[in-house]
Amino acid sequence: MSENTESGRADADLAIIILAAGQGTRMKSRTPKVLHRIGGRSLVGHVLATAAELVPAHTLVVVRHERDLVAQSVADDAPHVVVVDQDEVPGTGRAVELALAQLDGFSGDVLVLSGDCPLADAGTLTAFVAAHRAADAAVTLMTAVVADPTGYGRVIRDADGDVSRIVEQKDANDAEAAVREINAGMYVFRADSLRTHLPAIGIDNAQAEKYLTDVAGLARVAGDRVAASVVEDVTVTYGVNDRAQLSEVGRLLNARTVRKWQLAGVTIMDPATTWIDVTATLAPDVTVLPGTQILRATSIAEGATIGPDTSLVDCEVGENAIVTRTDATLAVIGASATVGPFAYLRPNTILGAKGKIGTFVEIKNTTIGEGSKVPHLSYIGDTTIGVGVNLGAGAITANYDDIAKHRTEIGDHVHSGSHNVFVAPVRIGAGAKTGAGAVIRKDVPAGALALSVAPQRNVEGWVEKNREGTAAADAARAQADE
Ligand code: UD1
Ligand code: CA
């Protein structure tokens, strides 16, 4: 049942079990806790990604609450992972026991992680497994000394300073509750130690659950070595139990991502207001200005400037492009192009190199050729625009006739007058021009000038005659007398 295809690189003696069966009551949410998202992935998605970096021989995820939703999300993120169903027996001990039953014949080390602790990075976990192996321990706990241990299991040590057991907060007496060394909820166990002790764990505790933490005490009594790795950076142990912790853990993850890109050569002026998903990529010498979100699979090429106040979702930005105060999803922005301020780019907007999408412009499902410009106050949808085109201010494509969407095709080097409506389907031939205010209902041949507005007629003296005594009439008379 091994899942790791890169068996050459895999650690054959390592299995990872991720616990994700709990409900997460304190989230007060229809969405299962481990599927809440930070930094572009679900909580359990982050844990799966980190687990994959360790290249274990086996990865298993235990599910129960909203089983199908969680299992589907896990399968989407990590298809090779084995999903294990927890039964009606509650507790982290039962979850691991059922996962272990799928690891028949495996005699290596089992790293147990929680689906709600997304900040434990691969470096920390690799060192953790290495420490367990170096100490030749049966059980190694990750622990941290914190200012406020509320809610965590406490690590109880004997007179020699060795770990003797873990006591859950709800089962702790006053002296135990005062201990500030907490169980981070991440462990390495020798598989045989789990096989020996898990069946012996009962539910005689405040929560009537099978506690995984009881393995530590049982192993100790059996004379097995129980070690503890005390982490210095306590943030790697932070879990999400409520929405306040969700945002705090999200902020810490983002701070890490921002710092990573800064050290890779990206200027990020204000880390506190810049949000970058772990799935986005930025090249050196990109500049990110305050209030900017760079999300999902967005990639930004060298020298581009993004922001301030810009959201990019699944976008591709070319070298030296400038994107200012813009909201864009699934858009491609060419090299040295400029976008904004105040532009709205909807899916399948493709702006060519050196092109321009200006102020108060909305674009959807449209390709704009190299050097072409839609500078002001426009809506362009379902359109193909050639190279060297300039659309005057207020260009509108009427792409929807109530029944279906239709395309507009604008040839190379077309210049349209201000305030044009292109009633699709319609084609403007190469090099054509259109007059101000034109409503283009018929195709325009290449090189033609299209006019659709009736010639202007001036009715002389109309104001003086019909608006006697107004400021307008006085002004008109004064100018006529000059
Ligand atoms: C657990 C530890 C506690 C530790 C803390 C660290 C136990 C008994 N206690 O407490 O010592 O300080 O983590 O964060 O383990 N889960 C299952 N099946 C279950 C119950 C939980 O898969 O039956 C999963 C949850 O989805 C979650 C993880 O296990 O991902 C931890 O469960 P949770 O209920 O949050 O445990 P804590 O009370 O935080
Ligand atoms: Ca928890």
GROMACS .gro file of C-alpha atoms and ligand atoms in nm, residues 26 33 114 116-117 151-152 239-241 245, ligand 2:
model
   12
   26ARG     CA    1  -1.490   2.651   1.856
   33LYS     CA    2  -1.187   2.340   1.084
  114SER     CA    3  -0.231   1.771   1.360
  116ASP     CA    4  -0.486   2.224   1.258
  117CYS     CA    5  -0.117   2.311   1.316
  151GLY     CA    6  -0.573   2.466   2.672
  152TYR     CA    7  -0.263   2.257   2.607
  239GLY     CA    8  -0.270   2.552   1.639
  240VAL     CA    9  -0.603   2.689   1.519
  241ASN     CA   10  -0.901   2.631   1.746
  245GLN     CA   11  -0.621   3.198   1.615
  484CA      CA   12  -0.610   2.159   1.898
   0.00000   0.00000   0.00000
